[in-house]
Amino acid sequence: MVDCAVIFDVDGVLLELTRDEEEIFFTALSRFVPTEKLSRDWNSYKIRNDEDIIAEIFERHELPAALVAEAKLHYISQLKSSPVHAVAISGAAVLLEKLKGKAGLGVATANFRDAARHRLQQVKLWDAVSSLACGADGGGHKSAILARVLSLLNMAPTRIVYVGDNLNDVAAGLALGVHFIGFSKSSERREQMRLAGARHTCTNHAETLAMINTLLA
């Protein structure tokens, strides 16, 4: 039995979030509200989480909260029927393969779990992380989502690494006391994460693997 775990954010770490995929989300919401002027900047919403974003938009339009569940199902249905295909981050598949059997693997994503599953299945990455996978379902900041993953583990935080790509991920890692690795191909993004408290940053997944091995040695 493994005595450590590595948890990944999905978008920006395992998958690219393409503009076409973003538009599926807003196209699905257009069934309920006008979406032409809605911000595509995820950081502009109060809580960067698909469930909370829908709830915030519906609240602005004075729609009942009960509609959020219907909108979620409609979005996932639209995603699964779309010809748009997910794109894996370079090196993600090799990284997961190298870690398989050495650490428990999972994801903490602000996307709905079923949406993340569909997208990761498209690039054959889901099976590696499926046993420890939590998403936007239930709401909350990234720290709440990561906490749901950690509740599935019986491990000290010092035996857990979380890999993320934005400031919410940094905050979650710090709040829960796990090792955090900030991953991004953007030097500006890596610097932002360092300034927010990320002690370790990587620019490619060969570096990510080496850092994980060091932290969990």
XYZ file of N, CA, C and O in Angstrom:
868
model
N 0.843 -1.199 0.000
C 0.000 0.000 0.000
C 0.882 1.254 0.000
O 1.864 1.317 0.730
N 0.506 2.239 -0.824
C 1.295 3.469 -0.901
C 1.074 4.307 0.354
O 0.025 4.242 0.996
N 2.099 5.099 0.713
C 2.001 5.926 1.913
C 2.051 7.411 1.589
O 2.340 8.239 2.450
N 1.773 7.756 0.332
C 1.796 9.154 -0.085
C 0.802 9.349 -1.224
O 0.296 8.383 -1.798
N 0.510 10.616 -1.541
C -0.455 10.908 -2.597
C -0.076 12.179 -3.333
O 0.546 13.087 -2.756
N -0.456 12.237 -4.599
C -0.273 13.439 -5.413
C -1.629 13.791 -6.010
O -2.250 12.969 -6.690
N -2.078 15.001 -5.722
C -3.368 15.480 -6.197
C -3.128 16.608 -7.194
O -2.295 17.491 -6.956
N -3.861 16.590 -8.292
C -3.666 17.566 -9.362
C -4.910 18.412 -9.579
O -6.034 17.911 -9.514
N -4.703 19.699 -9.839
C -5.739 20.477 -10.489
C -5.835 19.916 -11.905
O -4.897 19.271 -12.391
N -6.946 20.137 -12.569
C -7.101 19.583 -13.922
C -6.691 20.600 -14.980
O -5.707 20.409 -15.712
N -7.425 21.706 -15.079
C -7.133 22.680 -16.133
C -5.837 23.418 -15.843
O -5.631 23.948 -14.755
N -4.954 23.418 -16.824
C -3.660 24.070 -16.678
C -2.581 23.160 -16.136
O -1.400 23.523 -16.170
N -2.975 21.975 -15.646
C -1.997 21.033 -15.092
C -2.030 19.699 -15.843
O -1.005 19.203 -16.288
N -3.222 19.129 -16.003
C -3.373 17.902 -16.784
C -3.976 18.173 -18.157
O -3.646 17.494 -19.130
N -4.857 19.164 -18.229
C -5.517 19.503 -19.492
C -5.386 20.987 -19.798
O -5.377 21.819 -18.885
N -5.288 21.291 -21.090
C -5.450 22.667 -21.536
C -6.942 22.994 -21.456
O -7.781 22.139 -21.733
N -7.287 24.212 -21.047
C -8.684 24.648 -21.132
C -8.803 25.516 -22.375
O -8.355 26.662 -22.386
N -9.394 24.949 -23.425
C -9.475 25.671 -24.689
C -10.678 26.614 -24.703
O -11.641 26.444 -23.949
N -10.610 27.605 -25.567
C -11.718 28.554 -25.699
C -12.997 27.830 -26.124
O -14.097 28.161 -25.647
N -12.873 26.836 -27.003
C -14.055 26.089 -27.441
C -14.723 25.382 -26.267
O -15.957 25.335 -26.177
N -13.920 24.821 -25.341
C -14.490 24.153 -24.169
C -15.168 25.162 -23.248
O -16.232 24.890 -22.680
N -14.564 26.321 -23.087
C -15.182 27.365 -22.272
C -16.549 27.745 -22.828
O -17.515 27.927 -22.077
N -16.624 27.857 -24.142
C -17.874 28.301 -24.759
C -18.981 27.264 -24.619
O -20.166 27.616 -24.644
N -18.641 25.986 -24.475
C -19.674 24.974 -24.229
C -20.406 25.295 -22.929
O -21.631 25.172 -22.827
N -19.645 25.705 -21.915
C -20.230 26.067 -20.616
C -21.230 27.202 -20.776
O -22.376 27.128 -20.297
N -20.826 28.254 -21.477
C -21.697 29.422 -21.610
C -22.850 29.168 -22.586
O -23.953 29.688 -22.398
N -22.600 28.355 -23.600
C -23.687 27.993 -24.512
C -24.763 27.212 -23.770
O -25.964 27.424 -23.991
N -24.341 26.331 -22.877
C -25.311 25.581 -22.075
C -26.124 26.509 -21.186
O -27.344 26.364 -21.048
N -25.470 27.516 -20.598
C -26.177 28.452 -19.727
C -27.141 29.354 -20.507
O -28.095 29.885 -19.925
N -26.902 29.512 -21.813
C -27.764 30.390 -22.613
C -29.192 29.861 -22.701
O -30.110 30.587 -23.086
N -29.391 28.615 -22.326
C -30.748 28.065 -22.240
C -31.536 28.742 -21.117
O -32.776 28.757 -21.146
N -30.810 29.303 -20.140
C -31.448 29.860 -18.954
C -31.328 31.381 -18.852
O -32.231 32.045 -18.340
N -30.197 31.938 -19.295
C -29.946 33.372 -19.152
C -29.207 33.880 -20.393
O -28.557 33.098 -21.099
N -29.265 35.199 -20.666
C -28.437 35.754 -21.744
C -26.956 35.624 -21.345
O -26.584 35.949 -20.216
N -26.132 35.163 -22.254
C -24.727 34.910 -21.896
C -23.730 35.747 -22.691
O -22.528 35.663 -22.447
N -24.221 36.578 -23.616
C -23.305 37.310 -24.493
C -22.337 38.194 -23.706
O -21.161 38.328 -24.075
N -22.811 38.799 -22.631
C -21.986 39.754 -21.889
C -21.394 39.158 -20.604
O -20.747 39.878 -19.838
N -21.585 37.874 -20.371
C -21.019 37.260 -19.174
C -19.498 37.174 -19.296
O -18.962 36.874 -20.367
N -18.820 37.440 -18.206
C -17.357 37.400 -18.212
C -16.849 35.986 -18.448
O -17.361 35.019 -17.881
N -15.837 35.881 -19.294
C -15.139 34.604 -19.511
C -13.898 34.509 -18.623
O -13.142 33.542 -18.718
N -13.696 35.497 -17.781
C -12.584 35.481 -16.827
C -13.079 34.791 -15.560
O -13.833 35.362 -14.769
N -12.633 33.560 -15.331
C -13.114 32.773 -14.193
C -12.800 33.468 -12.867
O -13.524 33.303 -11.889
N -11.738 34.235 -12.840
C -11.360 34.922 -11.598
C -12.274 36.100 -11.273
O -12.185 36.664 -10.181
N -13.137 36.479 -12.198
C -14.030 37.612 -11.959
C -15.246 37.213 -11.122
O -15.992 38.078 -10.658
N -15.434 35.919 -10.921
C -16.572 35.449 -10.130
C -16.160 35.293 -8.666
O -14.983 35.117 -8.350
N -17.136 35.376 -7.782
C -16.856 35.371 -6.349
C -16.128 34.103 -5.918
O -15.201 34.144 -5.104
N -16.572 32.974 -6.428
C -15.934 31.685 -6.131
C -15.656 30.994 -7.451
O -16.569 30.758 -8.250
N -14.393 30.656 -7.688
C -13.981 30.068 -8.965
C -14.303 28.571 -8.940
O -13.458 27.714 -8.688
N -15.549 28.261 -9.214
C -16.073 26.906 -9.102
C -17.321 26.858 -9.971
O -18.192 27.728 -9.853
N -17.431 25.877 -10.859
C -18.532 25.869 -11.827
C -19.898 25.956 -11.158
O -20.793 26.663 -11.634
N -20.086 25.230 -10.057
C -21.389 25.250 -9.385
C -21.682 26.637 -8.829
O -22.794 27.168 -8.987
N -20.697 27.244 -8.178
C -20.897 28.566 -7.597
C -21.021 29.655 -8.659
O -21.730 30.651 -8.460
N -20.332 29.485 -9.783
C -20.443 30.459 -10.876
C -21.861 30.450 -11.435
O -22.466 31.510 -11.653
N -22.417 29.253 -11.657
C -23.797 29.171 -12.144
C -24.747 29.796 -11.125
O -25.644 30.564 -11.478
N -24.547 29.481 -9.843
C -25.408 30.028 -8.796
C -25.331 31.545 -8.757
O -26.356 32.239 -8.600
N -24.126 32.096 -8.916
C -23.963 33.554 -8.905
C -24.685 34.197 -10.083
O -25.375 35.218 -9.931
N -24.529 33.602 -11.270
C -25.181 34.139 -12.470
C -26.701 34.069 -12.326
O -27.422 35.025 -12.635
N -27.203 32.958 -11.824
C -28.649 32.798 -11.673
C -29.199 33.764 -10.621
O -30.306 34.289 -10.770
N -28.410 34.004 -9.567
C -28.848 34.952 -8.543
C -28.973 36.350 -9.124
O -29.933 37.079 -8.839
N -28.012 36.736 -9.964
C -28.073 38.049 -10.609
C -29.334 38.204 -11.452
O -29.885 39.289 -11.581
N -29.752 37.088 -12.056
C -30.923 37.126 -12.938
C -32.204 36.725 -12.201
O -33.243 36.499 -12.834
N -32.094 36.616 -10.878
C -33.246 36.323 -10.015
C -33.935 35.021 -10.400
O -35.168 34.899 -10.394
N -33.119 34.029 -10.720
C -33.636 32.693 -11.009
C -33.530 31.839 -9.750
O -32.618 32.021 -8.941
N -34.417 30.873 -9.565
C -34.377 30.036 -8.356
C -33.122 29.171 -8.299
O -32.661 28.648 -9.314
N -32.585 29.040 -7.092
C -31.364 28.246 -6.895
C -31.555 26.800 -7.329
O -30.597 26.120 -7.704
N -32.800 26.324 -7.292
C -33.075 24.934 -7.672
C -32.719 24.660 -9.133
O -32.494 23.501 -9.519
N -32.619 25.712 -9.943
C -32.290 25.533 -11.358
C -30.817 25.198 -11.588
O -30.442 24.768 -12.676
N -29.972 25.413 -10.579
C -28.536 25.150 -10.748
C -28.297 23.688 -11.098
O -27.493 23.370 -11.985
N -28.982 22.780 -10.436
C -28.806 21.350 -10.703
C -29.211 21.015 -12.136
O -28.545 20.217 -12.816
N -30.309 21.627 -12.612
C -30.742 21.389 -13.997
C -29.713 21.931 -14.983
O -29.408 21.282 -16.000
N -29.166 23.103 -14.689
C -28.153 23.695 -15.563
C -26.898 22.844 -15.611
O -26.271 22.685 -16.671
N -26.517 22.288 -14.468
C -25.354 21.401 -14.418
C -25.548 20.206 -15.349
O -24.667 19.883 -16.162
N -26.694 19.558 -15.252
C -26.960 18.385 -16.084
C -26.994 18.753 -17.561
O -26.498 17.997 -18.411
N -27.546 19.926 -17.863
C -27.603 20.362 -19.258
C -26.202 20.637 -19.790
O -25.874 20.243 -20.924
N -25.370 21.277 -18.978
C -23.988 21.550 -19.389
C -23.241 20.253 -19.666
O -22.576 20.111 -20.710
N -23.332 19.297 -18.766
C -22.595 18.043 -18.948
C -23.104 17.294 -20.172
O -22.325 16.720 -20.932
N -24.417 17.344 -20.405
C -24.982 16.725 -21.607
C -24.441 17.389 -22.871
O -24.059 16.701 -23.836
N -24.377 18.718 -22.870
C -23.850 19.449 -24.025
C -22.369 19.141 -24.240
O -21.905 19.001 -25.379
N -21.626 19.039 -23.155
C -20.204 18.735 -23.243
C -19.981 17.361 -23.872
O -19.139 17.190 -24.761
N -20.750 16.380 -23.418
C -20.568 15.007 -23.904
C -20.997 14.844 -25.359
O -20.465 13.981 -26.067
N -21.935 15.656 -25.794
C -22.404 15.544 -27.184
C -21.609 16.420 -28.141
O -21.788 16.347 -29.357
N -20.717 17.235 -27.601
C -19.940 18.160 -28.441
C -18.811 17.428 -29.171
O -18.210 16.491 -28.626
N -18.488 17.858 -30.388
C -17.338 17.284 -31.096
C -16.000 17.800 -30.581
O -14.941 17.313 -30.963
N -16.034 18.806 -29.699
C -14.804 19.374 -29.150
C -14.102 18.320 -28.293
O -14.720 17.643 -27.472
N -12.803 18.186 -28.511
C -12.018 17.159 -27.818
C -11.014 17.812 -26.878
O -10.391 18.810 -27.226
N -10.901 17.247 -25.692
C -9.944 17.769 -24.715
C -8.512 17.638 -25.220
O -8.207 16.763 -26.043
N -7.637 18.493 -24.706
C -6.223 18.494 -25.079
C -5.394 18.324 -23.814
O -5.517 19.108 -22.869
N -4.554 17.299 -23.784
C -3.719 17.043 -22.613
C -2.524 17.989 -22.584
O -1.983 18.377 -23.629
N -2.121 18.373 -21.382
C -0.881 19.129 -21.201
C 0.289 18.216 -21.565
O 0.314 17.031 -21.216
N 1.267 18.755 -22.258
C 2.444 17.974 -22.639
C 3.093 17.355 -21.407
O 3.354 18.039 -20.413
N 3.328 16.057 -21.475
C 4.010 15.358 -20.397
C 3.108 14.841 -19.300
O 3.565 14.109 -18.406
N 1.807 15.180 -19.333
C 0.904 14.759 -18.262
C 0.759 13.244 -18.200
O 0.775 12.644 -17.117
N 0.607 12.610 -19.353
C 0.428 11.157 -19.376
C 1.662 10.446 -18.831
O 1.556 9.484 -18.053
N 2.834 10.903 -19.224
C 4.081 10.298 -18.737
C 4.220 10.504 -17.238
O 4.617 9.599 -16.495
N 3.878 11.691 -16.757
C 3.948 11.986 -15.329
C 3.080 11.023 -14.529
O 3.541 10.432 -13.527
N 1.836 10.828 -14.946
C 0.946 9.920 -14.228
C 1.445 8.483 -14.291
O 1.368 7.741 -13.307
N 1.969 8.097 -15.428
C 2.496 6.730 -15.577
C 3.688 6.510 -14.654
O 3.816 5.443 -14.030
N 4.556 7.490 -14.539
C 5.740 7.371 -13.681
C 5.355 7.281 -12.202
O 6.062 6.665 -11.404
N 4.235 7.907 -11.837
C 3.816 7.928 -10.436
C 2.914 6.756 -10.066
O 2.721 6.473 -8.878
N 2.368 6.075 -11.061
C 1.431 4.981 -10.815
C 2.069 3.897 -9.948
O 3.182 3.459 -10.214
N 1.381 3.517 -8.904
C 1.875 2.484 -8.005
C 2.804 2.994 -6.920
O 3.076 2.287 -5.948
N 3.281 4.233 -7.081
C 4.190 4.819 -6.090
C 3.465 5.788 -5.156
O 3.933 6.053 -4.053
N 2.334 6.332 -5.634
C 1.561 7.293 -4.849
C 0.103 7.176 -5.239
O -0.228 6.807 -6.370
N -0.791 7.483 -4.298
C -2.184 7.625 -4.660
C -2.339 8.851 -5.527
O -1.730 9.883 -5.259
N -3.126 8.749 -6.583
C -3.268 9.854 -7.538
C -4.721 10.307 -7.593
O -5.645 9.484 -7.596
N -4.924 11.624 -7.636
C -6.279 12.147 -7.695
C -6.325 13.539 -8.269
O -5.301 14.118 -8.656
N -7.540 14.094 -8.341
C -7.725 15.455 -8.839
C -8.654 16.240 -7.919
O -9.576 15.685 -7.318
N -8.382 17.526 -7.814
C -9.255 18.486 -7.139
C -9.499 19.593 -8.154
O -8.607 20.396 -8.419
N -10.679 19.617 -8.743
C -10.948 20.525 -9.856
C -12.186 21.364 -9.616
O -13.141 20.922 -8.967
N -12.183 22.572 -10.150
C -13.341 23.461 -10.059
C -14.364 23.156 -11.144
O -15.417 23.783 -11.198
N -14.064 22.197 -11.990
C -15.017 21.697 -12.971
C -15.897 20.650 -12.282
O -15.471 20.038 -11.291
N -17.106 20.440 -12.757
C -17.918 19.363 -12.210
C -17.199 18.030 -12.416
O -16.522 17.830 -13.428
N -17.343 17.119 -11.470
C -16.616 15.855 -11.537
C -16.940 15.099 -12.825
O -16.040 14.565 -13.474
N -18.218 15.037 -13.200
C -18.577 14.310 -14.413
C -18.018 14.968 -15.664
O -17.682 14.285 -16.643
N -17.913 16.291 -15.647
C -17.321 16.996 -16.781
C -15.825 16.714 -16.849
O -15.272 16.457 -17.924
N -15.162 16.761 -15.696
C -13.731 16.452 -15.660
C -13.481 15.007 -16.090
O -12.529 14.724 -16.829
N -14.338 14.114 -15.626
C -14.175 12.706 -16.019
C -14.265 12.551 -17.533
O -13.418 11.878 -18.145
N -15.278 13.161 -18.139
C -15.438 13.066 -19.590
C -14.210 13.595 -20.315
O -13.682 12.943 -21.231
N -13.729 14.744 -19.900
C -12.601 15.364 -20.581
C -11.318 14.559 -20.387
O -10.525 14.376 -21.317
N -11.094 14.064 -19.177
C -9.886 13.262 -18.921
C -9.969 11.906 -19.617
O -8.942 11.368 -20.064
N -11.164 11.353 -19.732
C -11.319 10.085 -20.452
C -10.955 10.248 -21.925
O -10.405 9.319 -22.536
N -11.244 11.418 -22.481
C -10.949 11.647 -23.895
C -9.456 11.535 -24.200
O -9.070 11.189 -25.323
N -8.625 11.836 -23.211
C -7.171 11.765 -23.426
C -6.537 10.641 -22.592
O -5.338 10.617 -22.380
N -7.413 9.725 -22.117
C -6.962 8.515 -21.423
C -6.168 8.810 -20.137
O -5.198 8.113 -19.817
N -6.601 9.827 -19.395
C -5.950 10.156 -18.130
C -6.839 9.880 -16.918
O -6.365 9.950 -15.780
N -8.112 9.572 -17.152
C -9.055 9.445 -16.044
C -8.748 8.270 -15.118
O -8.788 8.401 -13.894
N -8.463 7.110 -15.672
C -8.294 5.913 -14.843
C -7.229 6.100 -13.768
O -7.364 5.594 -12.656
N -6.191 6.840 -14.078
C -5.090 7.022 -13.135
C -5.503 7.817 -11.902
O -4.934 7.633 -10.821
N -6.509 8.703 -12.045
C -6.863 9.619 -10.952
C -8.273 9.408 -10.415
O -8.707 10.111 -9.502
N -8.998 8.441 -10.947
C -10.435 8.325 -10.672
C -10.763 8.003 -9.222
O -11.841 8.378 -8.729
N -9.883 7.318 -8.503
C -10.215 6.885 -7.144
C -10.160 8.022 -6.128
O -10.709 7.898 -5.025
N -9.514 9.119 -6.485
C -9.397 10.270 -5.579
C -9.754 11.540 -6.345
O -8.934 12.441 -6.502
N -10.983 11.595 -6.846
C -11.377 12.695 -7.729
C -12.569 13.448 -7.163
O -13.647 12.876 -6.985
N -12.377 14.727 -6.881
C -13.466 15.588 -6.417
C -13.525 16.841 -7.287
O -12.487 17.338 -7.741
N -14.753 17.334 -7.484
C -14.931 18.502 -8.336
C -15.782 19.572 -7.701
O -15.905 19.650 -6.473
N -16.410 20.378 -8.559
C -17.178 21.532 -8.108
C -18.453 21.147 -7.365
O -19.025 21.964 -6.654
N -18.887 19.908 -7.530
C -20.133 19.444 -6.928
C -20.109 19.669 -5.409
O -19.237 19.155 -4.709
N -21.076 20.426 -4.912
C -21.093 20.763 -3.497
C -20.575 22.159 -3.230
O -20.725 22.687 -2.126
N -19.959 22.768 -4.245
C -19.514 24.155 -4.137
C -18.283 24.349 -3.276
O -17.675 23.400 -2.793
N -17.911 25.610 -3.122
C -16.787 25.966 -2.274
C -15.544 26.370 -3.034
O -15.375 26.061 -4.207
N -14.665 27.095 -2.322
C -13.372 27.460 -2.881
C -12.525 26.208 -3.104
O -12.864 25.114 -2.636
N -11.401 26.365 -3.781
C -10.546 25.225 -4.071
C -10.101 24.523 -2.791
O -9.936 23.295 -2.774
N -9.924 25.269 -1.706
C -9.540 24.637 -0.443
C -10.599 23.643 0.018
O -10.272 22.587 0.573
N -11.886 23.950 -0.221
C -12.956 23.031 0.159
C -12.938 21.780 -0.715
O -13.157 20.662 -0.229
N -12.657 21.959 -2.008
C -12.595 20.811 -2.915
C -11.410 19.923 -2.553
O -11.538 18.691 -2.462
N -10.262 20.537 -2.326
C -9.079 19.760 -1.945
C -9.316 19.049 -0.614
O -8.904 17.900 -0.438
N -9.990 19.700 0.313
C -10.292 19.074 1.608
C -11.151 17.832 1.415
O -10.988 16.837 2.146
N -12.060 17.853 0.438
C -12.882 16.670 0.182
C -12.028 15.513 -0.313
O -12.274 14.350 0.026
N -11.016 15.824 -1.118
C -10.100 14.771 -1.561
C -9.305 14.230 -0.368
O -9.179 13.014 -0.188
N -8.782 15.137 0.449
C -7.953 14.715 1.574
C -8.747 13.872 2.570
O -8.177 13.015 3.248
N -10.068 14.097 2.642
C -10.889 13.309 3.555
C -10.950 11.838 3.138
O -11.323 10.981 3.940
N -10.580 11.551 1.900
C -10.555 10.173 1.406
C -9.243 9.472 1.746
O -9.100 8.272 1.527
N -8.298 10.246 2.274
C -6.967 9.722 2.569
C -6.734 9.652 4.077
O -7.265 10.463 4.829
N -5.932 8.711 4.473
C -5.515 8.627 5.879
C -4.010 8.850 5.921
O -3.230 7.941 6.177
N -3.631 10.096 5.606
C -2.214 10.439 5.480
C -1.935 11.795 6.110
O -2.799 12.677 6.091
N -0.744 11.955 6.622
C -0.314 13.266 7.104
C -0.155 14.200 5.908
O 0.243 13.764 4.815
N -0.465 15.485 6.064
C -0.308 16.443 4.961
C 1.104 16.446 4.371
O 1.272 16.731 3.177
N 2.100 16.129 5.180
C 3.482 16.123 4.695
C 3.748 14.992 3.709
O 4.806 14.960 3.083
N 2.789 14.066 3.558
C 2.930 12.963 2.600
C 2.054 13.191 1.377
O 1.837 12.267 0.590
N 1.575 14.429 1.240
C 0.677 14.747 0.124
C 1.225 15.951 -0.641
O 1.635 16.946 -0.043
N 1.228 15.841 -1.959
C 1.618 16.949 -2.836
C 0.397 17.363 -3.653
O -0.329 16.511 -4.179
N 0.165 18.663 -3.726
C -0.890 19.193 -4.580
C -0.244 20.041 -5.669
O 0.576 20.915 -5.381
N -0.607 19.780 -6.914
C -0.050 20.506 -8.062
C -1.153 21.350 -8.692
O -2.175 20.813 -9.140
N -0.964 22.661 -8.697
C -1.967 23.559 -9.254
C -1.332 24.659 -10.074
O -0.101 24.768 -10.144
N -2.184 25.500 -10.678
C -1.644 26.510 -11.600
C -2.163 27.912 -11.354
O -1.883 28.819 -12.139
N -2.934 28.130 -10.276
C -3.400 29.498 -10.040
C -3.374 29.838 -8.558
O -3.061 28.997 -7.716
N -3.713 31.085 -8.245
C -3.581 31.569 -6.873
C -4.531 30.867 -5.917
O -4.217 30.690 -4.737
N -5.694 30.434 -6.403
C -6.611 29.669 -5.559
C -5.993 28.341 -5.137
O -6.214 27.863 -4.016
N -5.222 27.757 -6.041
C -4.543 26.499 -5.722
C -3.465 26.716 -4.666
O -3.309 25.906 -3.748
N -2.714 27.806 -4.812
C -1.689 28.127 -3.811
C -2.335 28.275 -2.441
O -1.883 27.689 -1.452
N -3.426 29.038 -2.388
C -4.118 29.270 -1.120
C -4.626 27.962 -0.517
O -4.532 27.750 0.700
N -5.133 27.081 -1.357
C -5.646 25.795 -0.867
C -4.522 24.946 -0.288
O -4.659 24.356 0.790
N -3.413 24.877 -1.001
C -2.280 24.094 -0.519
C -1.752 24.602 0.803
O -1.482 23.830 1.732
N -1.626 25.926 0.920
C -1.137 26.525 2.155
C -2.117 26.303 3.304
O -1.725 25.987 4.430
N -3.416 26.458 3.027
C -4.426 26.324 4.067
C -4.480 24.913 4.638
O -4.729 24.727 5.836
N -4.226 23.921 3.794
C -4.365 22.535 4.221
C -3.032 21.894 4.598
O -2.996 20.729 4.992
N -1.953 22.636 4.470
C -0.663 22.174 4.958
C 0.014 21.096 4.149
O 0.921 20.424 4.642
N -0.396 20.926 2.883
C 0.254 19.939 2.024
C 1.410 20.596 1.277
O 1.525 21.818 1.232
N 2.270 19.788 0.687
C 3.284 20.334 -0.218
C 2.567 20.876 -1.455
O 1.648 20.235 -1.970
N 2.976 22.038 -1.938
C 2.350 22.601 -3.129
C 3.398 22.849 -4.202
O 4.480 23.382 -3.919
N 3.062 22.479 -5.419
C 3.892 22.781 -6.585
C 3.057 23.629 -7.541
O 1.970 23.228 -7.960
N 3.551 24.801 -7.864
C 2.893 25.652 -8.839
C 3.405 25.323 -10.232
O 4.590 25.477 -10.512
N 2.515 24.861 -11.096
C 2.914 24.471 -12.453
C 2.374 25.464 -13.469
O 1.188 25.790 -13.473
N 3.233 25.949 -14.340
C 2.794 26.767 -15.466
C 3.933 26.935 -16.455
O 5.092 27.064 -16.057
N 3.576 26.961 -17.719
C 4.561 27.278 -18.749
C 4.841 28.777 -18.803
O 5.820 29.199 -19.417
N 3.992 29.560 -18.140
C 4.135 31.019 -18.129
C 5.024 31.454 -16.970
O 4.712 31.196 -15.804
N 6.108 32.169 -17.276
C 6.991 32.660 -16.221
C 6.259 33.687 -15.351
O 6.491 33.762 -14.138
N 5.358 34.468 -15.952
C 4.590 35.444 -15.191
C 3.676 34.750 -14.187
O 3.584 35.161 -13.015
N 3.011 33.685 -14.625
C 2.128 32.944 -13.726
C 2.924 32.299 -12.596
O 2.497 32.311 -11.436
N 4.089 31.751 -12.919
C 4.909 31.132 -11.868
C 5.354 32.169 -10.839
O 5.353 31.905 -9.639
N 5.693 33.357 -11.301
C 6.107 34.413 -10.385
C 4.941 34.838 -9.492
O 5.126 35.077 -8.289
N 3.756 34.936 -10.057
C 2.577 35.277 -9.266
C 2.357 34.244 -8.160
O 2.034 34.604 -7.014
N 2.527 32.976 -8.491
C 2.333 31.929 -7.490
C 3.425 31.981 -6.424
O 3.149 31.785 -5.232
N 4.653 32.290 -6.840
C 5.741 32.424 -5.853
C 5.448 33.568 -4.880
O 5.623 33.431 -3.666
N 4.979 34.684 -5.417
C 4.672 35.824 -4.569
C 3.514 35.525 -3.619
O 3.412 36.118 -2.539
N 2.645 34.594 -4.018
C 1.497 34.218 -3.178
C 1.865 33.161 -2.143
O 1.023 32.787 -1.333
N 3.114 32.683 -2.200
C 3.548 31.729 -1.178
C 3.978 30.369 -1.670
O 4.342 29.498 -0.866
N 3.947 30.142 -3.001
C 4.380 28.852 -3.532
C 5.898 28.736 -3.435
O 6.628 29.529 -4.037
N 6.374 27.756 -2.692
C 7.818 27.565 -2.531
C 8.432 26.839 -3.713
O 9.640 26.947 -3.950
N 7.625 26.080 -4.430
C 8.139 25.275 -5.539
C 7.302 25.537 -6.788
O 6.071 25.486 -6.745
N 7.957 25.824 -7.905
C 7.265 25.999 -9.176
C 7.999 25.231 -10.258
O 9.217 25.042 -10.192
N 7.227 24.800 -11.265
C 7.799 24.016 -12.365
C 7.240 24.513 -13.688
O 6.097 24.974 -13.756
N 8.047 24.369 -14.721
C 7.653 24.832 -16.048
C 7.316 23.707 -17.009
O 6.761 23.934 -18.074
N 7.663 22.454 -16.657
C 7.295 21.284 -17.455
C 7.158 20.095 -16.512
O 7.590 20.144 -15.351
N 6.564 19.016 -17.015
C 6.250 17.916 -16.110
C 7.439 16.994 -15.810
O 7.343 16.172 -14.888
N 8.521 17.146 -16.519
C 9.751 16.460 -16.098
C 10.227 17.100 -14.786
O 10.632 16.391 -13.845
N 10.157 18.424 -14.721
C 10.495 19.134 -13.479
C 9.507 18.780 -12.369
O 9.900 18.603 -11.208
N 8.220 18.683 -12.721
C 7.202 18.341 -11.722
C 7.503 16.988 -11.093
O 7.442 16.833 -9.863
N 7.825 15.994 -11.918
C 8.133 14.659 -11.400
C 9.338 14.700 -10.473
O 9.319 14.101 -9.388
N 10.385 15.395 -10.878
C 11.592 15.478 -10.048
C 11.282 16.142 -8.702
O 11.753 15.691 -7.657
N 10.460 17.192 -8.716
C 10.116 17.891 -7.482
C 9.248 17.007 -6.585
O 9.433 16.970 -5.365
N 8.295 16.297 -7.158
C 7.458 15.379 -6.385
C 8.331 14.326 -5.706
O 8.160 14.036 -4.507
N 9.247 13.748 -6.455
C 10.139 12.730 -5.892
C 10.962 13.285 -4.746
O 11.194 12.599 -3.741
N 11.401 14.525 -4.888
C 12.187 15.152 -3.810
C 11.337 15.384 -2.563
O 11.750 15.084 -1.450
N 10.131 15.911 -2.759
C 9.272 16.243 -1.637
C 8.780 14.994 -0.885
O 8.553 15.051 0.329
N 8.632 13.901 -1.609
C 8.098 12.679 -0.990
C 9.173 11.630 -0.684
O 8.845 10.523 -0.283
N 10.419 11.997 -0.879
C 11.507 11.045 -0.666
C 11.518 10.585 0.792
O 11.294 11.370 1.697
